[in-house]
Amino acid sequence: MNFQSKFLTRSQSLKSLLCVGLDPDYCKLPEIIKRSPEPLVHFCREIIDATAPYAVAYKPNIAFFEVFGSSGIRQFEKVIGHLKNNYPQIPIVADIKRGDLDNTARQYARYYFGDLQVDSLTLSPYMGLDTLRPFLEYQDHLVFWLCLTSSPDSIQFQKKRFSETGRTLYEEVAYVANSISPLNLGFVVGATNTYELEILRKQNPDRIFLIPGFGAQGAKLDDLLPVCGRYSLINSSRGIHFASDGLDFAARANQEAEKIHNAMQARFVFL
Amino acid sequence: MNFQSKFLTRSQSLKSLLCVGLDPDYCKLPEIIKRSPEPLVHFCREIIDATAPYAVAYKPNIAFFEVFGSSGIRQFEKVIGHLKNNYPQIPIVADIKRGDLDNTARQYARYYFGDLQVDSLTLSPYMGLDTLRPFLEYQDHLVFWLCLTSSPDSIQFQKKRFSETGRTLYEEVAYVANSISPLNLGFVVGATNTYELEILRKQNPDRIFLIPGFGAQGAKLDDLLPVCGRYSLINSSRGIHFASDGLDFAARANQEAEKIHNAMQARFVFL
């Protein structure tokens, strides 16, 4: 099943847009987990099993695994394996933000789509369409291209306007992406930019948006939902899995995910 | 010794700017290497030992290792270990092109600078300065920020001009970088852009430039050297290490590296 179908099936069955991010920052892990031989696997498994009833998708960020080099990547592979073996109905977004030229990009595509078989991933657009094409050949998988991010620094480049086209950089990214119009391409749009999000949604009614920055980074559900529409994944990471650093971390993650789930479900019919 | 000193010492002693790229694309490896239990380590070691007399720096691109997941990253770590143990005087540029927010960026910085201890690495600027800061704290290491790349698609975004500042995106990247003015920051400027390279060099006389796109990607030494100046690393990857796919691959890599070395050495005094 391709990403779009998997996402829509899951989203409509849960009546929610909740993407559970997995940022297993070692320093913030509960002490009992830190003593585990594979702390990242241990932590992520517990969080996944506790939040699966409410997760429309999971988004592990590879940086928190890559910090441990090859042993961290081995743990990343085990977390992906746990998801695929136990929750094949829940799509995976690998948050990798890679971006390199054609033949080099092809290596990343082969690993994440061809080998690991994650459903989707994030890419950075700085080097243009060349960086995207090898991924789009995997037609059952989807790429989320960084468009407008949620960092305060995003205005340094992304919100500046080009004189030649009249578009800001992030609008130009969306425009260039649409010029090749692949079905399996979505955009990352930070939750803190509700004004721009509304415009982007109107211009791209059929593209799936991955929306980070909800919760810990400050955006509110009542501002977001009216503008993002059903073709969106709203991500919360730390707000869920670091709700507690005690023995009850999994139970608290379950509660936090349920809380967001209920809030989304109550509003889903109006989207 | 910090990156700048290590680079200048090495460059002045060889009278060259040659950076030997390591892109061990598995499909293109000699057949005898493909049968090795660790083909990427085997290939890179042979290439390194054959080219070390002429290498001012080495630039392994992690994508060609990451394609094999955790086992590929383990091979990457062994290649870095081989360089650090046997050629501590030759600086390493890890070509990773990562780019993520503050706390996530910190994970990458910790692995590559704190743990692996590579001398420098490449980063993508799309998300702004936030992505850069955790790396710059490692003051003995240097970051090459992607500025103007050598892909044909680079004009899609990088060469477009902002109306507000009058600068193109790549000029804006250089401007924003200079606004915080760290000493341990350099730029990636593709060799195919000699016109822009000349202007960037005049505006940034003291920044170290990493210049890919020489050789296989088409740029010529006689066009490049007059404009790039001594504070540059000119990279050649495939042109050196894939000069032959037969049993003589290491000997041919040695010859190709020597050829470029001699050409650079003959012109070094005029830089």
mmCIF file of N, CA and C in Angstrom, chain B residues 52-101:
data_model
loop_
_atom_site.group_PDB
_atom_site.id
_atom_site.type_symbol
_atom_site.label_atom_id
_atom_site.label_comp_id
_atom_site.label_asym_id
_atom_site.label_seq_id
_atom_site.Cartn_x
_atom_site.Cartn_y
_atom_site.Cartn_z
ATOM 1 N N ALA B 52 48.030 9.427 -0.286
ATOM 2 C CA ALA B 52 48.419 10.251 0.870
ATOM 3 C C ALA B 52 49.557 11.235 0.587
ATOM 4 N N PRO B 53 50.545 10.873 -0.254
ATOM 5 C CA PRO B 53 51.615 11.850 -0.493
ATOM 6 C C PRO B 53 51.107 13.137 -1.136
ATOM 7 N N TYR B 54 49.925 13.078 -1.757
ATOM 8 C CA TYR B 54 49.421 14.232 -2.507
ATOM 9 C C TYR B 54 48.160 14.844 -1.909
ATOM 10 N N ALA B 55 47.672 14.291 -0.824
ATOM 11 C CA ALA B 55 46.392 14.767 -0.282
ATOM 12 C C ALA B 55 46.601 15.862 0.757
ATOM 13 N N VAL B 56 46.093 17.050 0.458
ATOM 14 C CA VAL B 56 46.091 18.124 1.459
ATOM 15 C C VAL B 56 44.990 17.833 2.481
ATOM 16 N N ALA B 57 43.915 17.196 2.008
ATOM 17 C CA ALA B 57 42.817 16.794 2.896
ATOM 18 C C ALA B 57 42.094 15.612 2.257
ATOM 19 N N TYR B 58 41.302 14.898 3.078
ATOM 20 C CA TYR B 58 40.415 13.848 2.559
ATOM 21 C C TYR B 58 38.971 14.223 2.854
ATOM 22 N N LYS B 59 38.093 13.921 1.898
ATOM 23 C CA LYS B 59 36.676 14.241 2.091
ATOM 24 C C LYS B 59 35.812 13.010 1.799
ATOM 25 N N PRO B 60 35.596 12.150 2.812
ATOM 26 C CA PRO B 60 34.662 11.035 2.612
ATOM 27 C C PRO B 60 33.220 11.536 2.630
ATOM 28 N N ASN B 61 32.412 11.081 1.663
ATOM 29 C CA ASN B 61 30.982 11.433 1.658
ATOM 30 C C ASN B 61 30.206 10.298 2.313
ATOM 31 N N ILE B 62 29.509 10.620 3.392
ATOM 32 C CA ILE B 62 28.894 9.587 4.228
ATOM 33 C C ILE B 62 27.777 8.820 3.526
ATOM 34 N N ALA B 63 27.176 9.399 2.486
ATOM 35 C CA ALA B 63 26.057 8.723 1.812
ATOM 36 C C ALA B 63 26.458 7.345 1.296
ATOM 37 N N PHE B 64 27.715 7.233 0.821
ATOM 38 C CA PHE B 64 28.158 5.967 0.233
ATOM 39 C C PHE B 64 28.418 4.900 1.298
ATOM 40 N N PHE B 65 28.450 5.315 2.549
ATOM 41 C CA PHE B 65 28.548 4.387 3.675
ATOM 42 C C PHE B 65 27.155 4.132 4.256
ATOM 43 N N GLU B 66 26.388 5.225 4.391
ATOM 44 C CA GLU B 66 25.055 5.137 5.002
ATOM 45 C C GLU B 66 24.131 4.220 4.204
ATOM 46 N N VAL B 67 24.400 4.051 2.917
ATOM 47 C CA VAL B 67 23.563 3.169 2.094
ATOM 48 C C VAL B 67 23.544 1.744 2.662
ATOM 49 N N PHE B 68 24.577 1.378 3.426
ATOM 50 C CA PHE B 68 24.603 0.054 4.053
ATOM 51 C C PHE B 68 24.194 0.101 5.528
ATOM 52 N N GLY B 69 23.577 1.190 5.941
ATOM 53 C CA GLY B 69 23.061 1.281 7.306
ATOM 54 C C GLY B 69 24.145 1.185 8.356
ATOM 55 N N SER B 70 23.839 0.485 9.457
ATOM 56 C CA SER B 70 24.781 0.435 10.579
ATOM 57 C C SER B 70 26.110 -0.192 10.165
ATOM 58 N N SER B 71 26.076 -1.187 9.272
ATOM 59 C CA SER B 71 27.349 -1.812 8.876
ATOM 60 C C SER B 71 28.153 -0.844 8.006
ATOM 61 N N GLY B 72 27.482 -0.005 7.254
ATOM 62 C CA GLY B 72 28.175 1.011 6.469
ATOM 63 C C GLY B 72 28.792 2.075 7.360
ATOM 64 N N ILE B 73 28.051 2.494 8.390
ATOM 65 C CA ILE B 73 28.584 3.519 9.302
ATOM 66 C C ILE B 73 29.775 2.955 10.084
ATOM 67 N N ARG B 74 29.714 1.654 10.402
ATOM 68 C CA ARG B 74 30.873 1.040 11.072
ATOM 69 C C ARG B 74 32.099 1.116 10.153
ATOM 70 N N GLN B 75 31.884 0.912 8.869
ATOM 71 C CA GLN B 75 32.999 1.022 7.916
ATOM 72 C C GLN B 75 33.487 2.470 7.812
ATOM 73 N N PHE B 76 32.547 3.417 7.859
ATOM 74 C CA PHE B 76 32.925 4.837 7.855
ATOM 75 C C PHE B 76 33.833 5.130 9.048
ATOM 76 N N GLU B 77 33.447 4.616 10.213
ATOM 77 C CA GLU B 77 34.237 4.848 11.426
ATOM 78 C C GLU B 77 35.644 4.250 11.292
ATOM 79 N N LYS B 78 35.728 3.099 10.629
ATOM 80 C CA LYS B 78 37.048 2.478 10.438
ATOM 81 C C LYS B 78 37.911 3.285 9.466
ATOM 82 N N VAL B 79 37.276 3.854 8.442
ATOM 83 C CA VAL B 79 38.030 4.682 7.490
ATOM 84 C C VAL B 79 38.561 5.931 8.202
ATOM 85 N N ILE B 80 37.713 6.547 9.029
ATOM 86 C CA ILE B 80 38.171 7.716 9.799
ATOM 87 C C ILE B 80 39.319 7.296 10.728
ATOM 88 N N GLY B 81 39.177 6.134 11.363
ATOM 89 C CA GLY B 81 40.228 5.623 12.245
ATOM 90 C C GLY B 81 41.538 5.408 11.496
ATOM 91 N N HIS B 82 41.449 4.864 10.296
ATOM 92 C CA HIS B 82 42.650 4.636 9.480
ATOM 93 C C HIS B 82 43.353 5.963 9.187
ATOM 94 N N LEU B 83 42.560 6.973 8.835
ATOM 95 C CA LEU B 83 43.141 8.293 8.547
ATOM 96 C C LEU B 83 43.788 8.888 9.792
ATOM 97 N N LYS B 84 43.088 8.839 10.911
ATOM 98 C CA LYS B 84 43.600 9.499 12.120
ATOM 99 C C LYS B 84 44.831 8.778 12.681
ATOM 100 N N ASN B 85 44.844 7.451 12.551
ATOM 101 C CA ASN B 85 45.984 6.692 13.073
ATOM 102 C C ASN B 85 47.227 6.821 12.203
ATOM 103 N N ASN B 86 47.013 6.853 10.891
ATOM 104 C CA ASN B 86 48.162 6.792 9.987
ATOM 105 C C ASN B 86 48.555 8.128 9.374
ATOM 106 N N TYR B 87 47.589 9.039 9.282
ATOM 107 C CA TYR B 87 47.874 10.324 8.634
ATOM 108 C C TYR B 87 47.316 11.473 9.466
ATOM 109 N N PRO B 88 47.759 11.588 10.724
ATOM 110 C CA PRO B 88 47.173 12.613 11.601
ATOM 111 C C PRO B 88 47.412 14.034 11.101
ATOM 112 N N GLN B 89 48.371 14.190 10.192
ATOM 113 C CA GLN B 89 48.667 15.530 9.675
ATOM 114 C C GLN B 89 47.729 15.947 8.546
ATOM 115 N N ILE B 90 46.910 15.000 8.048
ATOM 116 C CA ILE B 90 46.007 15.330 6.929
ATOM 117 C C ILE B 90 44.591 15.566 7.460
ATOM 118 N N PRO B 91 44.061 16.785 7.322
ATOM 119 C CA PRO B 91 42.724 17.058 7.860
ATOM 120 C C PRO B 91 41.619 16.305 7.115
ATOM 121 N N ILE B 92 40.561 15.975 7.853
ATOM 122 C CA ILE B 92 39.419 15.235 7.308
ATOM 123 C C ILE B 92 38.208 16.158 7.223
ATOM 124 N N VAL B 93 37.558 16.162 6.056
ATOM 125 C CA VAL B 93 36.288 16.875 5.877
ATOM 126 C C VAL B 93 35.196 15.812 5.734
ATOM 127 N N ALA B 94 34.330 15.673 6.733
ATOM 128 C CA ALA B 94 33.226 14.713 6.611
ATOM 129 C C ALA B 94 32.109 15.384 5.816
ATOM 130 N N ASP B 95 31.837 14.850 4.623
ATOM 131 C CA ASP B 95 30.818 15.468 3.767
ATOM 132 C C ASP B 95 29.463 14.872 4.133
ATOM 133 N N ILE B 96 28.757 15.548 5.047
ATOM 134 C CA ILE B 96 27.511 14.987 5.580
ATOM 135 C C ILE B 96 26.284 15.815 5.196
ATOM 136 N N LYS B 97 26.468 17.107 4.929
ATOM 137 C CA LYS B 97 25.368 17.997 4.509
ATOM 138 C C LYS B 97 24.139 17.871 5.402
ATOM 139 N N ARG B 98 24.334 17.739 6.713
ATOM 140 C CA ARG B 98 23.207 17.721 7.633
ATOM 141 C C ARG B 98 22.692 19.140 7.825
ATOM 142 N N GLY B 99 21.534 19.261 8.446
ATOM 143 C CA GLY B 99 20.986 20.575 8.767
ATOM 144 C C GLY B 99 19.705 20.394 9.543
ATOM 145 N N ASP B 100 19.749 20.643 10.847
ATOM 146 C CA ASP B 100 18.550 20.505 11.664
ATOM 147 C C ASP B 100 18.632 21.510 12.806
ATOM 148 N N LEU B 101 17.593 21.582 13.617
ATOM 149 C CA LEU B 101 17.516 22.613 14.648
ATOM 150 C C LEU B 101 18.458 22.357 15.818
#
